């Protein structure tokens, strides 16, 4: 059974810092991995989708990497802003059906 | 394109009452999912539909939860009777057949059982 872990569970940084959020998964036979953002009381917004054959994806100040063999993904946020404050969720789609298995999320607070 | 629509946004009910949630996926998305997200946790899959057939409902508490997807489009999720531990956000998501393009989530329904 796939298990997804996100570290740290919470993170507080001053504005302008570069930061890294970590995601690990137990079964490396994944189809793809997706990073989401969730604002309080809201649904999930897709940030980046990495296929199993890819090593990284970039969108603006966000860069997500995938190391399938070691069961790890990182989300790098450059020059963080207060508007980046949210919960970031990592989700893995494995080969057996198309369900997503989520990590517990990292709650990010960027202080002005 | 329009996103995944869910209603209601909020619902408060007493334990042992029943409740229903509605989801309208993105047009053309064959696959529809219902997830339960308890406060402070990541979402957990309840049920997955492919068109109007159930693909995976292994984590759906079938003694109290039911879901249907008529005509392979809209879906409803029902809880009867509700328990206190059902308090959560219920998220609906859809994807094209296969998952190459990722998933789109709705805003969710926040259920409070008192």
mmCIF file of C-alpha atoms in Angstrom, chain A residues 1 31-32 34 36 38 40-46 49 51 89 93 97-105 107, chain B residues 9-10 31 33 35 37 40-43 45 48 50 56 59 91 98-103 105-108 110:
data_model
loop_
_atom_site.group_PDB
_atom_site.id
_atom_site.type_symbol
_atom_site.label_atom_id
_atom_site.label_comp_id
_atom_site.label_asym_id
_atom_site.label_seq_id
_atom_site.Cartn_x
_atom_site.Cartn_y
_atom_site.Cartn_z
ATOM 1 C CA UNK A 1 0.000 0.000 0.000
ATOM 2 C CA UNK A 31 2.618 6.897 -12.713
ATOM 3 C CA UNK A 32 2.946 10.559 -11.820
ATOM 4 C CA UNK A 34 1.239 16.167 -8.377
ATOM 5 C CA UNK A 36 -1.303 21.053 -4.859
ATOM 6 C CA UNK A 38 -4.783 24.529 -0.456
ATOM 7 C CA UNK A 40 -7.819 27.715 4.354
ATOM 8 C CA UNK A 41 -11.397 26.624 3.747
ATOM 9 C CA UNK A 42 -10.797 26.130 0.056
ATOM 10 C CA UNK A 43 -10.332 23.284 -2.382
ATOM 11 C CA UNK A 44 -7.083 22.145 -3.978
ATOM 12 C CA UNK A 45 -5.301 24.063 -6.715
ATOM 13 C CA UNK A 46 -2.949 22.079 -8.905
ATOM 14 C CA UNK A 49 2.368 17.612 -12.384
ATOM 15 C CA UNK A 51 5.183 12.302 -15.029
ATOM 16 C CA UNK A 89 0.023 18.805 -0.584
ATOM 17 C CA UNK A 93 -0.755 8.386 -8.636
ATOM 18 C CA UNK A 97 -5.856 2.426 -10.898
ATOM 19 C CA UNK A 98 -5.776 6.172 -10.992
ATOM 20 C CA UNK A 99 -6.463 7.135 -7.395
ATOM 21 C CA UNK A 100 -4.269 9.733 -5.728
ATOM 22 C CA UNK A 101 -2.572 9.017 -2.415
ATOM 23 C CA UNK A 102 -1.908 12.223 -0.506
ATOM 24 C CA UNK A 103 0.620 13.220 2.072
ATOM 25 C CA UNK A 104 -0.477 15.076 5.190
ATOM 26 C CA UNK A 105 0.647 18.414 3.794
ATOM 27 C CA UNK A 107 1.518 24.324 6.297
ATOM 28 C CA UNK B 9 -20.331 24.815 0.321
ATOM 29 C CA UNK B 10 -21.206 24.295 3.966
ATOM 30 C CA UNK B 31 -13.233 9.846 -14.165
ATOM 31 C CA UNK B 33 -13.499 10.980 -7.426
ATOM 32 C CA UNK B 35 -12.279 12.443 -1.267
ATOM 33 C CA UNK B 37 -10.370 15.469 4.149
ATOM 34 C CA UNK B 40 -5.154 18.674 9.472
ATOM 35 C CA UNK B 41 -4.865 15.618 7.217
ATOM 36 C CA UNK B 42 -4.449 14.965 3.526
ATOM 37 C CA UNK B 43 -7.492 13.929 1.478
ATOM 38 C CA UNK B 45 -10.192 8.591 -1.462
ATOM 39 C CA UNK B 48 -13.749 6.516 -7.871
ATOM 40 C CA UNK B 50 -15.154 5.725 -14.508
ATOM 41 C CA UNK B 56 -12.729 1.678 -6.449
ATOM 42 C CA UNK B 59 -12.455 2.860 1.500
ATOM 43 C CA UNK B 91 -13.834 17.094 -2.160
ATOM 44 C CA UNK B 98 -6.206 8.205 -17.630
ATOM 45 C CA UNK B 99 -4.293 10.634 -15.478
ATOM 46 C CA UNK B 100 -1.731 12.139 -17.826
ATOM 47 C CA UNK B 101 -3.243 15.568 -17.382
ATOM 48 C CA UNK B 102 -3.655 15.467 -13.633
ATOM 49 C CA UNK B 103 -6.726 16.110 -11.584
ATOM 50 C CA UNK B 105 -10.608 19.551 -7.642
ATOM 51 C CA UNK B 106 -13.735 21.394 -6.652
ATOM 52 C CA UNK B 107 -13.909 23.802 -3.704
ATOM 53 C CA UNK B 108 -15.353 21.128 -1.459
ATOM 54 C CA UNK B 110 -17.462 21.439 4.591
#
